[in-house]
């Protein structure tokens, strides 16, 4: 939101998407003011570039899902890598013949990104990461959804959410927030209840001056 406010009159800003393994931008979407009406949602990923093929696949990786349903994005095309150098185990886990194009010799890349496709616009929308999806109290939850809700608050500068597994059974959703205002942990949990179902509310919220980061 800050970037269009600063540069929107002199430049078009694009939301681009693409894993490194696909070298590199697979889709693009031109940002507009309409994308900031609801700050709890992310801007679309847009349409795939013409020289890429994509499919939203179910958990087994064998069946394509209809528009509107969330699954893992498989990407194919001439820019997709053939695998990881000297790492056959990772290659076999992430690269495979495309299940919808069995005759194509080049592999497709299993991105690990959870997306859905809008039936009307054809735009892809990011919903989370497969490796960040948890099962908590019987519900499947994308931790990014909780982060997006926190980041939508004007007085939250940054937020991160993790799942802390217990030694025995189950686990706890734990949120961390760096604040730009005077809110506290209890106030954040109260406001989250207005946006998220009860099973997605973090058991713990830790307020920090800043989220710790490494050099990168």
mmCIF file with all atom_site columns, C-alpha atoms in Angstrom:
data_model
loop_
_atom_site.group_PDB
_atom_site.id
_atom_site.type_symbol
_atom_site.label_atom_id
_atom_site.label_alt_id
_atom_site.label_comp_id
_atom_site.label_asym_id
_atom_site.label_entity_id
_atom_site.label_seq_id
_atom_site.pdbx_PDB_ins_code
_atom_site.Cartn_x
_atom_site.Cartn_y
_atom_site.Cartn_z
_atom_site.occupancy
_atom_site.B_iso_or_equiv
_atom_site.pdbx_formal_charge
_atom_site.auth_seq_id
_atom_site.auth_comp_id
_atom_site.auth_asym_id
_atom_site.auth_atom_id
_atom_site.pdbx_PDB_model_num
ATOM 1   C CA . UNK A 1 1   ? 0.000   0.000   0.000   1.00 0.00 ? 1   UNK A CA 1
ATOM 2   C CA . UNK A 1 2   ? 2.909   2.347   0.738   1.00 0.00 ? 2   UNK A CA 1
ATOM 3   C CA . UNK A 1 3   ? 4.565   1.774   -2.642  1.00 0.00 ? 3   UNK A CA 1
ATOM 4   C CA . UNK A 1 4   ? 1.560   2.806   -4.791  1.00 0.00 ? 4   UNK A CA 1
ATOM 5   C CA . UNK A 1 5   ? 1.068   5.842   -2.540  1.00 0.00 ? 5   UNK A CA 1
ATOM 6   C CA . UNK A 1 6   ? 4.655   6.887   -3.259  1.00 0.00 ? 6   UNK A CA 1
ATOM 7   C CA . UNK A 1 7   ? 5.086   5.855   -6.893  1.00 0.00 ? 7   UNK A CA 1
ATOM 8   C CA . UNK A 1 8   ? 1.652   4.957   -8.274  1.00 0.00 ? 8   UNK A CA 1
ATOM 9   C CA . UNK A 1 9   ? 1.331   8.115   -10.386 1.00 0.00 ? 9   UNK A CA 1
ATOM 10  C CA . UNK A 1 10  ? 4.643   7.623   -12.163 1.00 0.00 ? 10  UNK A CA 1
ATOM 11  C CA . UNK A 1 11  ? 4.958   3.827   -12.417 1.00 0.00 ? 11  UNK A CA 1
ATOM 12  C CA . UNK A 1 12  ? 2.878   0.705   -12.795 1.00 0.00 ? 12  UNK A CA 1
ATOM 13  C CA . UNK A 1 13  ? 3.559   -1.720  -9.956  1.00 0.00 ? 13  UNK A CA 1
ATOM 14  C CA . UNK A 1 14  ? 3.298   -5.463  -10.574 1.00 0.00 ? 14  UNK A CA 1
ATOM 15  C CA . UNK A 1 15  ? 2.907   -8.391  -8.216  1.00 0.00 ? 15  UNK A CA 1
ATOM 16  C CA . UNK A 1 16  ? 5.064   -11.104 -9.803  1.00 0.00 ? 16  UNK A CA 1
ATOM 17  C CA . UNK A 1 17  ? 5.353   -14.751 -8.845  1.00 0.00 ? 17  UNK A CA 1
ATOM 18  C CA . UNK A 1 18  ? 7.801   -17.473 -9.717  1.00 0.00 ? 18  UNK A CA 1
ATOM 19  C CA . UNK A 1 19  ? 9.900   -20.089 -7.923  1.00 0.00 ? 19  UNK A CA 1
ATOM 20  C CA . UNK A 1 20  ? 13.643  -20.080 -8.575  1.00 0.00 ? 20  UNK A CA 1
ATOM 21  C CA . UNK A 1 21  ? 13.289  -23.590 -10.030 1.00 0.00 ? 21  UNK A CA 1
ATOM 22  C CA . UNK A 1 22  ? 11.235  -22.088 -12.873 1.00 0.00 ? 22  UNK A CA 1
ATOM 23  C CA . UNK A 1 23  ? 13.684  -19.305 -13.838 1.00 0.00 ? 23  UNK A CA 1
ATOM 24  C CA . UNK A 1 24  ? 11.797  -17.279 -12.615 1.00 0.00 ? 24  UNK A CA 1
ATOM 25  C CA . UNK A 1 25  ? 8.695   -15.077 -13.198 1.00 0.00 ? 25  UNK A CA 1
ATOM 26  C CA . UNK A 1 26  ? 5.735   -17.310 -14.064 1.00 0.00 ? 26  UNK A CA 1
ATOM 27  C CA . UNK A 1 27  ? 2.879   -14.858 -13.548 1.00 0.00 ? 27  UNK A CA 1
ATOM 28  C CA . UNK A 1 28  ? 2.253   -11.147 -13.098 1.00 0.00 ? 28  UNK A CA 1
ATOM 29  C CA . UNK A 1 29  ? -0.574  -8.901  -11.945 1.00 0.00 ? 29  UNK A CA 1
ATOM 30  C CA . UNK A 1 30  ? -0.795  -5.097  -12.199 1.00 0.00 ? 30  UNK A CA 1
ATOM 31  C CA . UNK A 1 31  ? -1.614  -3.598  -8.794  1.00 0.00 ? 31  UNK A CA 1
ATOM 32  C CA . UNK A 1 32  ? -4.528  -1.143  -8.559  1.00 0.00 ? 32  UNK A CA 1
ATOM 33  C CA . UNK A 1 33  ? -6.309  0.785   -5.807  1.00 0.00 ? 33  UNK A CA 1
ATOM 34  C CA . UNK A 1 34  ? -8.977  -1.926  -5.691  1.00 0.00 ? 34  UNK A CA 1
ATOM 35  C CA . UNK A 1 35  ? -6.415  -4.299  -4.188  1.00 0.00 ? 35  UNK A CA 1
ATOM 36  C CA . UNK A 1 36  ? -6.259  -2.219  -0.994  1.00 0.00 ? 36  UNK A CA 1
ATOM 37  C CA . UNK A 1 37  ? -9.960  -2.110  -0.181  1.00 0.00 ? 37  UNK A CA 1
ATOM 38  C CA . UNK A 1 38  ? -9.698  -5.335  1.832   1.00 0.00 ? 38  UNK A CA 1
ATOM 39  C CA . UNK A 1 39  ? -6.315  -5.479  3.575   1.00 0.00 ? 39  UNK A CA 1
ATOM 40  C CA . UNK A 1 40  ? -6.913  -8.997  4.884   1.00 0.00 ? 40  UNK A CA 1
ATOM 41  C CA . UNK A 1 41  ? -6.476  -10.402 1.355   1.00 0.00 ? 41  UNK A CA 1
ATOM 42  C CA . UNK A 1 42  ? -3.399  -10.679 -0.829  1.00 0.00 ? 42  UNK A CA 1
ATOM 43  C CA . UNK A 1 43  ? -3.243  -9.323  -4.361  1.00 0.00 ? 43  UNK A CA 1
ATOM 44  C CA . UNK A 1 44  ? -3.740  -12.010 -7.042  1.00 0.00 ? 44  UNK A CA 1
ATOM 45  C CA . UNK A 1 45  ? -0.777  -13.737 -8.651  1.00 0.00 ? 45  UNK A CA 1
ATOM 46  C CA . UNK A 1 46  ? -2.407  -13.020 -12.007 1.00 0.00 ? 46  UNK A CA 1
ATOM 47  C CA . UNK A 1 47  ? -2.267  -15.093 -15.179 1.00 0.00 ? 47  UNK A CA 1
ATOM 48  C CA . UNK A 1 48  ? 0.489   -17.546 -16.011 1.00 0.00 ? 48  UNK A CA 1
ATOM 49  C CA . UNK A 1 49  ? 2.853   -16.453 -18.769 1.00 0.00 ? 49  UNK A CA 1
ATOM 50  C CA . UNK A 1 50  ? 1.960   -18.062 -22.138 1.00 0.00 ? 50  UNK A CA 1
ATOM 51  C CA . UNK A 1 51  ? 5.026   -20.322 -22.140 1.00 0.00 ? 51  UNK A CA 1
ATOM 52  C CA . UNK A 1 52  ? 4.137   -21.877 -18.790 1.00 0.00 ? 52  UNK A CA 1
ATOM 53  C CA . UNK A 1 53  ? 1.549   -24.521 -18.025 1.00 0.00 ? 53  UNK A CA 1
ATOM 54  C CA . UNK A 1 54  ? 0.034   -24.876 -14.597 1.00 0.00 ? 54  UNK A CA 1
ATOM 55  C CA . UNK A 1 55  ? -2.340  -27.170 -12.771 1.00 0.00 ? 55  UNK A CA 1
ATOM 56  C CA . UNK A 1 56  ? -3.822  -27.036 -9.274  1.00 0.00 ? 56  UNK A CA 1
ATOM 57  C CA . UNK A 1 57  ? -3.517  -30.585 -7.975  1.00 0.00 ? 57  UNK A CA 1
ATOM 58  C CA . UNK A 1 58  ? -5.037  -32.444 -5.033  1.00 0.00 ? 58  UNK A CA 1
ATOM 59  C CA . UNK A 1 59  ? -3.065  -33.767 -2.067  1.00 0.00 ? 59  UNK A CA 1
ATOM 60  C CA . UNK A 1 60  ? -2.129  -36.985 -3.874  1.00 0.00 ? 60  UNK A CA 1
ATOM 61  C CA . UNK A 1 61  ? -0.738  -35.046 -6.829  1.00 0.00 ? 61  UNK A CA 1
ATOM 62  C CA . UNK A 1 62  ? -2.704  -37.216 -9.231  1.00 0.00 ? 62  UNK A CA 1
ATOM 63  C CA . UNK A 1 63  ? -5.917  -35.271 -9.838  1.00 0.00 ? 63  UNK A CA 1
ATOM 64  C CA . UNK A 1 64  ? -6.485  -31.715 -11.014 1.00 0.00 ? 64  UNK A CA 1
ATOM 65  C CA . UNK A 1 65  ? -8.870  -29.649 -8.889  1.00 0.00 ? 65  UNK A CA 1
ATOM 66  C CA . UNK A 1 66  ? -11.645 -27.472 -10.332 1.00 0.00 ? 66  UNK A CA 1
ATOM 67  C CA . UNK A 1 67  ? -11.469 -23.674 -10.249 1.00 0.00 ? 67  UNK A CA 1
ATOM 68  C CA . UNK A 1 68  ? -12.065 -22.246 -6.791  1.00 0.00 ? 68  UNK A CA 1
ATOM 69  C CA . UNK A 1 69  ? -10.575 -25.204 -4.898  1.00 0.00 ? 69  UNK A CA 1
ATOM 70  C CA . UNK A 1 70  ? -7.188  -24.880 -3.203  1.00 0.00 ? 70  UNK A CA 1
ATOM 71  C CA . UNK A 1 71  ? -4.380  -27.281 -4.025  1.00 0.00 ? 71  UNK A CA 1
ATOM 72  C CA . UNK A 1 72  ? -0.685  -27.465 -4.882  1.00 0.00 ? 72  UNK A CA 1
ATOM 73  C CA . UNK A 1 73  ? 0.480   -25.650 -7.999  1.00 0.00 ? 73  UNK A CA 1
ATOM 74  C CA . UNK A 1 74  ? 2.375   -27.795 -10.507 1.00 0.00 ? 74  UNK A CA 1
ATOM 75  C CA . UNK A 1 75  ? 4.314   -25.807 -13.136 1.00 0.00 ? 75  UNK A CA 1
ATOM 76  C CA . UNK A 1 76  ? 5.567   -26.988 -16.509 1.00 0.00 ? 76  UNK A CA 1
ATOM 77  C CA . UNK A 1 77  ? 7.393   -25.319 -19.381 1.00 0.00 ? 77  UNK A CA 1
ATOM 78  C CA . UNK A 1 78  ? 10.801  -24.988 -21.058 1.00 0.00 ? 78  UNK A CA 1
ATOM 79  C CA . UNK A 1 79  ? 12.171  -22.803 -18.238 1.00 0.00 ? 79  UNK A CA 1
ATOM 80  C CA . UNK A 1 80  ? 11.504  -25.407 -15.525 1.00 0.00 ? 80  UNK A CA 1
ATOM 81  C CA . UNK A 1 81  ? 14.711  -26.941 -14.172 1.00 0.00 ? 81  UNK A CA 1
ATOM 82  C CA . UNK A 1 82  ? 15.447  -30.623 -14.674 1.00 0.00 ? 82  UNK A CA 1
ATOM 83  C CA . UNK A 1 83  ? 16.305  -31.152 -11.022 1.00 0.00 ? 83  UNK A CA 1
ATOM 84  C CA . UNK A 1 84  ? 18.735  -30.263 -8.236  1.00 0.00 ? 84  UNK A CA 1
ATOM 85  C CA . UNK A 1 85  ? 22.444  -30.704 -8.916  1.00 0.00 ? 85  UNK A CA 1
ATOM 86  C CA . UNK A 1 86  ? 23.836  -33.853 -7.264  1.00 0.00 ? 86  UNK A CA 1
ATOM 87  C CA . UNK A 1 87  ? 20.706  -34.230 -5.126  1.00 0.00 ? 87  UNK A CA 1
ATOM 88  C CA . UNK A 1 88  ? 18.552  -37.067 -6.514  1.00 0.00 ? 88  UNK A CA 1
ATOM 89  C CA . UNK A 1 89  ? 16.474  -37.340 -3.338  1.00 0.00 ? 89  UNK A CA 1
ATOM 90  C CA . UNK A 1 90  ? 15.251  -33.724 -3.501  1.00 0.00 ? 90  UNK A CA 1
ATOM 91  C CA . UNK A 1 91  ? 14.876  -33.984 -7.269  1.00 0.00 ? 91  UNK A CA 1
ATOM 92  C CA . UNK A 1 92  ? 12.613  -37.016 -7.002  1.00 0.00 ? 92  UNK A CA 1
ATOM 93  C CA . UNK A 1 93  ? 10.503  -35.269 -4.362  1.00 0.00 ? 93  UNK A CA 1
ATOM 94  C CA . UNK A 1 94  ? 9.998   -32.020 -6.294  1.00 0.00 ? 94  UNK A CA 1
ATOM 95  C CA . UNK A 1 95  ? 10.287  -32.866 -10.006 1.00 0.00 ? 95  UNK A CA 1
ATOM 96  C CA . UNK A 1 96  ? 8.154   -35.422 -11.790 1.00 0.00 ? 96  UNK A CA 1
ATOM 97  C CA . UNK A 1 97  ? 6.452   -36.102 -15.130 1.00 0.00 ? 97  UNK A CA 1
ATOM 98  C CA . UNK A 1 98  ? 3.377   -33.906 -15.350 1.00 0.00 ? 98  UNK A CA 1
ATOM 99  C CA . UNK A 1 99  ? 0.367   -36.097 -14.456 1.00 0.00 ? 99  UNK A CA 1
ATOM 100 C CA . UNK A 1 100 ? -1.770  -34.252 -17.025 1.00 0.00 ? 100 UNK A CA 1
ATOM 101 C CA . UNK A 1 101 ? 0.853   -34.491 -19.811 1.00 0.00 ? 101 UNK A CA 1
ATOM 102 C CA . UNK A 1 102 ? 2.404   -37.963 -19.476 1.00 0.00 ? 102 UNK A CA 1
ATOM 103 C CA . UNK A 1 103 ? 3.982   -37.825 -22.940 1.00 0.00 ? 103 UNK A CA 1
ATOM 104 C CA . UNK A 1 104 ? 6.062   -34.704 -22.238 1.00 0.00 ? 104 UNK A CA 1
ATOM 105 C CA . UNK A 1 105 ? 9.683   -35.567 -21.527 1.00 0.00 ? 105 UNK A CA 1
ATOM 106 C CA . UNK A 1 106 ? 10.526  -32.484 -19.416 1.00 0.00 ? 106 UNK A CA 1
ATOM 107 C CA . UNK A 1 107 ? 9.476   -32.694 -15.776 1.00 0.00 ? 107 UNK A CA 1
ATOM 108 C CA . UNK A 1 108 ? 7.113   -30.341 -14.007 1.00 0.00 ? 108 UNK A CA 1
ATOM 109 C CA . UNK A 1 109 ? 7.924   -28.695 -10.696 1.00 0.00 ? 109 UNK A CA 1
ATOM 110 C CA . UNK A 1 110 ? 5.813   -29.275 -7.598  1.00 0.00 ? 110 UNK A CA 1
ATOM 111 C CA . UNK A 1 111 ? 5.993   -25.799 -6.118  1.00 0.00 ? 111 UNK A CA 1
ATOM 112 C CA . UNK A 1 112 ? 4.689   -26.555 -2.627  1.00 0.00 ? 112 UNK A CA 1
ATOM 113 C CA . UNK A 1 113 ? 2.570   -23.397 -3.003  1.00 0.00 ? 113 UNK A CA 1
ATOM 114 C CA . UNK A 1 114 ? -1.137  -23.723 -2.267  1.00 0.00 ? 114 UNK A CA 1
ATOM 115 C CA . UNK A 1 115 ? -3.197  -21.722 -4.747  1.00 0.00 ? 115 UNK A CA 1
ATOM 116 C CA . UNK A 1 116 ? -6.641  -21.570 -6.292  1.00 0.00 ? 116 UNK A CA 1
ATOM 117 C CA . UNK A 1 117 ? -7.754  -20.266 -9.683  1.00 0.00 ? 117 UNK A CA 1
ATOM 118 C CA . UNK A 1 118 ? -10.602 -17.796 -10.116 1.00 0.00 ? 118 UNK A CA 1
ATOM 119 C CA . UNK A 1 119 ? -13.123 -19.181 -12.594 1.00 0.00 ? 119 UNK A CA 1
ATOM 120 C CA . UNK A 1 120 ? -14.114 -15.743 -13.904 1.00 0.00 ? 120 UNK A CA 1
ATOM 121 C CA . UNK A 1 121 ? -10.759 -14.017 -14.307 1.00 0.00 ? 121 UNK A CA 1
ATOM 122 C CA . UNK A 1 122 ? -8.429  -17.025 -14.588 1.00 0.00 ? 122 UNK A CA 1
ATOM 123 C CA . UNK A 1 123 ? -6.186  -15.367 -11.990 1.00 0.00 ? 123 UNK A CA 1
ATOM 124 C CA . UNK A 1 124 ? -4.240  -17.574 -9.616  1.00 0.00 ? 124 UNK A CA 1
ATOM 125 C CA . UNK A 1 125 ? -4.430  -16.641 -5.925  1.00 0.00 ? 125 UNK A CA 1
ATOM 126 C CA . UNK A 1 126 ? -1.872  -17.594 -3.284  1.00 0.00 ? 126 UNK A CA 1
ATOM 127 C CA . UNK A 1 127 ? -3.386  -19.396 -0.273  1.00 0.00 ? 127 UNK A CA 1
ATOM 128 C CA . UNK A 1 128 ? -0.319  -20.631 1.635   1.00 0.00 ? 128 UNK A CA 1
ATOM 129 C CA . UNK A 1 129 ? 2.509   -23.108 1.662   1.00 0.00 ? 129 UNK A CA 1
ATOM 130 C CA . UNK A 1 130 ? 2.049   -26.868 1.692   1.00 0.00 ? 130 UNK A CA 1
ATOM 131 C CA . UNK A 1 131 ? 4.834   -27.149 4.276   1.00 0.00 ? 131 UNK A CA 1
ATOM 132 C CA . UNK A 1 132 ? 3.180   -24.439 6.423   1.00 0.00 ? 132 UNK A CA 1
ATOM 133 C CA . UNK A 1 133 ? -0.212  -26.145 6.398   1.00 0.00 ? 133 UNK A CA 1
ATOM 134 C CA . UNK A 1 134 ? -0.968  -27.684 9.776   1.00 0.00 ? 134 UNK A CA 1
ATOM 135 C CA . UNK A 1 135 ? -3.702  -29.857 11.190  1.00 0.00 ? 135 UNK A CA 1
ATOM 136 C CA . UNK A 1 136 ? -4.866  -28.410 14.496  1.00 0.00 ? 136 UNK A CA 1
ATOM 137 C CA . UNK A 1 137 ? -7.861  -29.669 16.470  1.00 0.00 ? 137 UNK A CA 1
ATOM 138 C CA . UNK A 1 138 ? -8.978  -31.582 13.391  1.00 0.00 ? 138 UNK A CA 1
ATOM 139 C CA . UNK A 1 139 ? -8.856  -28.568 11.069  1.00 0.00 ? 139 UNK A CA 1
ATOM 140 C CA . UNK A 1 140 ? -6.458  -27.878 8.224   1.00 0.00 ? 140 UNK A CA 1
ATOM 141 C CA . UNK A 1 141 ? -4.996  -24.394 8.683   1.00 0.00 ? 141 UNK A CA 1
ATOM 142 C CA . UNK A 1 142 ? -2.631  -22.285 6.569   1.00 0.00 ? 142 UNK A CA 1
ATOM 143 C CA . UNK A 1 143 ? -0.461  -20.289 8.962   1.00 0.00 ? 143 UNK A CA 1
ATOM 144 C CA . UNK A 1 144 ? -0.202  -17.525 6.342   1.00 0.00 ? 144 UNK A CA 1
ATOM 145 C CA . UNK A 1 145 ? -3.920  -16.829 6.780   1.00 0.00 ? 145 UNK A CA 1
ATOM 146 C CA . UNK A 1 146 ? -3.317  -15.907 10.414  1.00 0.00 ? 146 UNK A CA 1
ATOM 147 C CA . UNK A 1 147 ? -0.280  -13.829 9.460   1.00 0.00 ? 147 UNK A CA 1
ATOM 148 C CA . UNK A 1 148 ? -2.328  -12.004 6.815   1.00 0.00 ? 148 UNK A CA 1
ATOM 149 C CA . UNK A 1 149 ? -4.999  -11.161 9.392   1.00 0.00 ? 149 UNK A CA 1
ATOM 150 C CA . UNK A 1 150 ? -2.382  -9.770  11.787  1.00 0.00 ? 150 UNK A CA 1
ATOM 151 C CA . UNK A 1 151 ? -0.594  -7.832  9.051   1.00 0.00 ? 151 UNK A CA 1
ATOM 152 C CA . UNK A 1 152 ? -3.913  -6.286  8.085   1.00 0.00 ? 152 UNK A CA 1
ATOM 153 C CA . UNK A 1 153 ? -4.012  -4.325  11.344  1.00 0.00 ? 153 UNK A CA 1
ATOM 154 C CA . UNK A 1 154 ? -2.669  -0.792  10.921  1.00 0.00 ? 154 UNK A CA 1
ATOM 155 C CA . UNK A 1 155 ? -0.725  -0.940  14.195  1.00 0.00 ? 155 UNK A CA 1
ATOM 156 C CA . UNK A 1 156 ? 1.101   -4.194  13.335  1.00 0.00 ? 156 UNK A CA 1
ATOM 157 C CA . UNK A 1 157 ? 4.394   -3.547  11.553  1.00 0.00 ? 157 UNK A CA 1
ATOM 158 C CA . UNK A 1 158 ? 5.292   -7.228  11.051  1.00 0.00 ? 158 UNK A CA 1
ATOM 159 C CA . UNK A 1 159 ? 3.926   -10.588 12.104  1.00 0.00 ? 159 UNK A CA 1
ATOM 160 C CA . UNK A 1 160 ? 4.923   -14.246 11.992  1.00 0.00 ? 160 UNK A CA 1
ATOM 161 C CA . UNK A 1 161 ? 3.051   -17.368 13.078  1.00 0.00 ? 161 UNK A CA 1
ATOM 162 C CA . UNK A 1 162 ? 4.495   -20.799 13.875  1.00 0.00 ? 162 UNK A CA 1
ATOM 163 C CA . UNK A 1 163 ? 3.128   -24.122 15.058  1.00 0.00 ? 163 UNK A CA 1
ATOM 164 C CA . UNK A 1 164 ? 4.814   -25.401 18.198  1.00 0.00 ? 164 UNK A CA 1
ATOM 165 C CA . UNK A 1 165 ? 4.307   -29.164 18.427  1.00 0.00 ? 165 UNK A CA 1
ATOM 166 C CA . UNK A 1 166 ? 3.919   -30.639 21.886  1.00 0.00 ? 166 UNK A CA 1
ATOM 167 C CA . UNK A 1 167 ? 6.109   -33.536 22.969  1.00 0.00 ? 167 UNK A CA 1
ATOM 168 C CA . UNK A 1 168 ? 3.056   -35.764 23.303  1.00 0.00 ? 168 UNK A CA 1
ATOM 169 C CA . UNK A 1 169 ? 0.008   -34.933 21.219  1.00 0.00 ? 169 UNK A CA 1
ATOM 170 C CA . UNK A 1 170 ? -1.135  -31.835 19.325  1.00 0.00 ? 170 UNK A CA 1
ATOM 171 C CA . UNK A 1 171 ? 0.447   -28.422 19.451  1.00 0.00 ? 171 UNK A CA 1
ATOM 172 C CA . UNK A 1 172 ? -0.025  -24.686 19.885  1.00 0.00 ? 172 UNK A CA 1
ATOM 173 C CA . UNK A 1 173 ? -0.356  -21.867 17.383  1.00 0.00 ? 173 UNK A CA 1
ATOM 174 C CA . UNK A 1 174 ? 2.073   -19.137 18.434  1.00 0.00 ? 174 UNK A CA 1
ATOM 175 C CA . UNK A 1 175 ? 2.092   -15.631 16.930  1.00 0.00 ? 175 UNK A CA 1
ATOM 176 C CA . UNK A 1 176 ? 4.758   -12.935 17.087  1.00 0.00 ? 176 UNK A CA 1
ATOM 177 C CA . UNK A 1 177 ? 4.030   -9.300  16.267  1.00 0.00 ? 177 UNK A CA 1
ATOM 178 C CA . UNK A 1 178 ? 6.135   -6.162  16.052  1.00 0.00 ? 178 UNK A CA 1
ATOM 179 C CA . UNK A 1 179 ? 3.846   -3.221  16.685  1.00 0.00 ? 179 UNK A CA 1
ATOM 180 C CA . UNK A 1 180 ? 3.755   0.248   15.220  1.00 0.00 ? 180 UNK A CA 1
ATOM 181 C CA . UNK A 1 181 ? 1.151   1.265   17.817  1.00 0.00 ? 181 UNK A CA 1
ATOM 182 C CA . UNK A 1 182 ? 0.218   0.699   21.429  1.00 0.00 ? 182 UNK A CA 1
ATOM 183 C CA . UNK A 1 183 ? -1.804  -2.522  21.148  1.00 0.00 ? 183 UNK A CA 1
ATOM 184 C CA . UNK A 1 184 ? -1.008  -5.462  23.394  1.00 0.00 ? 184 UNK A CA 1
ATOM 185 C CA . UNK A 1 185 ? -1.241  -9.234  22.989  1.00 0.00 ? 185 UNK A CA 1
ATOM 186 C CA . UNK A 1 186 ? -4.742  -9.547  24.445  1.00 0.00 ? 186 UNK A CA 1
ATOM 187 C CA . UNK A 1 187 ? -6.058  -6.770  22.211  1.00 0.00 ? 187 UNK A CA 1
ATOM 188 C CA . UNK A 1 188 ? -4.633  -8.482  19.128  1.00 0.00 ? 188 UNK A CA 1
ATOM 189 C CA . UNK A 1 189 ? -6.292  -11.790 20.039  1.00 0.00 ? 189 UNK A CA 1
ATOM 190 C CA . UNK A 1 190 ? -9.623  -10.014 20.563  1.00 0.00 ? 190 UNK A CA 1
ATOM 191 C CA . UNK A 1 191 ? -9.419  -8.374  17.132  1.00 0.00 ? 191 UNK A CA 1
ATOM 192 C CA . UNK A 1 192 ? -8.377  -11.637 15.480  1.00 0.00 ? 192 UNK A CA 1
ATOM 193 C CA . UNK A 1 193 ? -11.604 -13.235 16.738  1.00 0.00 ? 193 UNK A CA 1
ATOM 194 C CA . UNK A 1 194 ? -13.515 -10.803 14.531  1.00 0.00 ? 194 UNK A CA 1
ATOM 195 C CA . UNK A 1 195 ? -11.713 -12.113 11.432  1.00 0.00 ? 195 UNK A CA 1
ATOM 196 C CA . UNK A 1 196 ? -10.881 -15.759 12.052  1.00 0.00 ? 196 UNK A CA 1
ATOM 197 C CA . UNK A 1 197 ? -12.710 -18.842 13.333  1.00 0.00 ? 197 UNK A CA 1
ATOM 198 C CA . UNK A 1 198 ? -11.960 -19.850 16.919  1.00 0.00 ? 198 UNK A CA 1
ATOM 199 C CA . UNK A 1 199 ? -9.724  -22.797 15.958  1.00 0.00 ? 199 UNK A CA 1
ATOM 200 C CA . UNK A 1 200 ? -7.335  -20.398 14.161  1.00 0.00 ? 200 UNK A CA 1
ATOM 201 C CA . UNK A 1 201 ? -6.825  -18.028 17.101  1.00 0.00 ? 201 UNK A CA 1
ATOM 202 C CA . UNK A 1 202 ? -3.248  -18.351 18.435  1.00 0.00 ? 202 UNK A CA 1
ATOM 203 C CA . UNK A 1 203 ? -2.912  -19.792 21.912  1.00 0.00 ? 203 UNK A CA 1
ATOM 204 C CA . UNK A 1 204 ? -0.012  -17.408 22.460  1.00 0.00 ? 204 UNK A CA 1
ATOM 205 C CA . UNK A 1 205 ? 0.734   -13.939 21.082  1.00 0.00 ? 205 UNK A CA 1
ATOM 206 C CA . UNK A 1 206 ? 4.156   -12.435 21.784  1.00 0.00 ? 206 UNK A CA 1
ATOM 207 C CA . UNK A 1 207 ? 4.684   -8.701  21.218  1.00 0.00 ? 207 UNK A CA 1
ATOM 208 C CA . UNK A 1 208 ? 8.247   -7.755  20.232  1.00 0.00 ? 208 UNK A CA 1
ATOM 209 C CA . UNK A 1 209 ? 9.982   -4.502  19.335  1.00 0.00 ? 209 UNK A CA 1
ATOM 210 C CA . UNK A 1 210 ? 11.078  -6.103  16.049  1.00 0.00 ? 210 UNK A CA 1
ATOM 211 C CA . UNK A 1 211 ? 11.072  -9.584  14.554  1.00 0.00 ? 211 UNK A CA 1
ATOM 212 C CA . UNK A 1 212 ? 14.589  -11.067 14.609  1.00 0.00 ? 212 UNK A CA 1
ATOM 213 C CA . UNK A 1 213 ? 16.128  -11.649 11.176  1.00 0.00 ? 213 UNK A CA 1
ATOM 214 C CA . UNK A 1 214 ? 19.343  -13.033 9.776   1.00 0.00 ? 214 UNK A CA 1
ATOM 215 C CA . UNK A 1 215 ? 21.579  -11.064 7.418   1.00 0.00 ? 215 UNK A CA 1
ATOM 216 C CA . UNK A 1 216 ? 19.495  -12.063 4.395   1.00 0.00 ? 216 UNK A CA 1
#
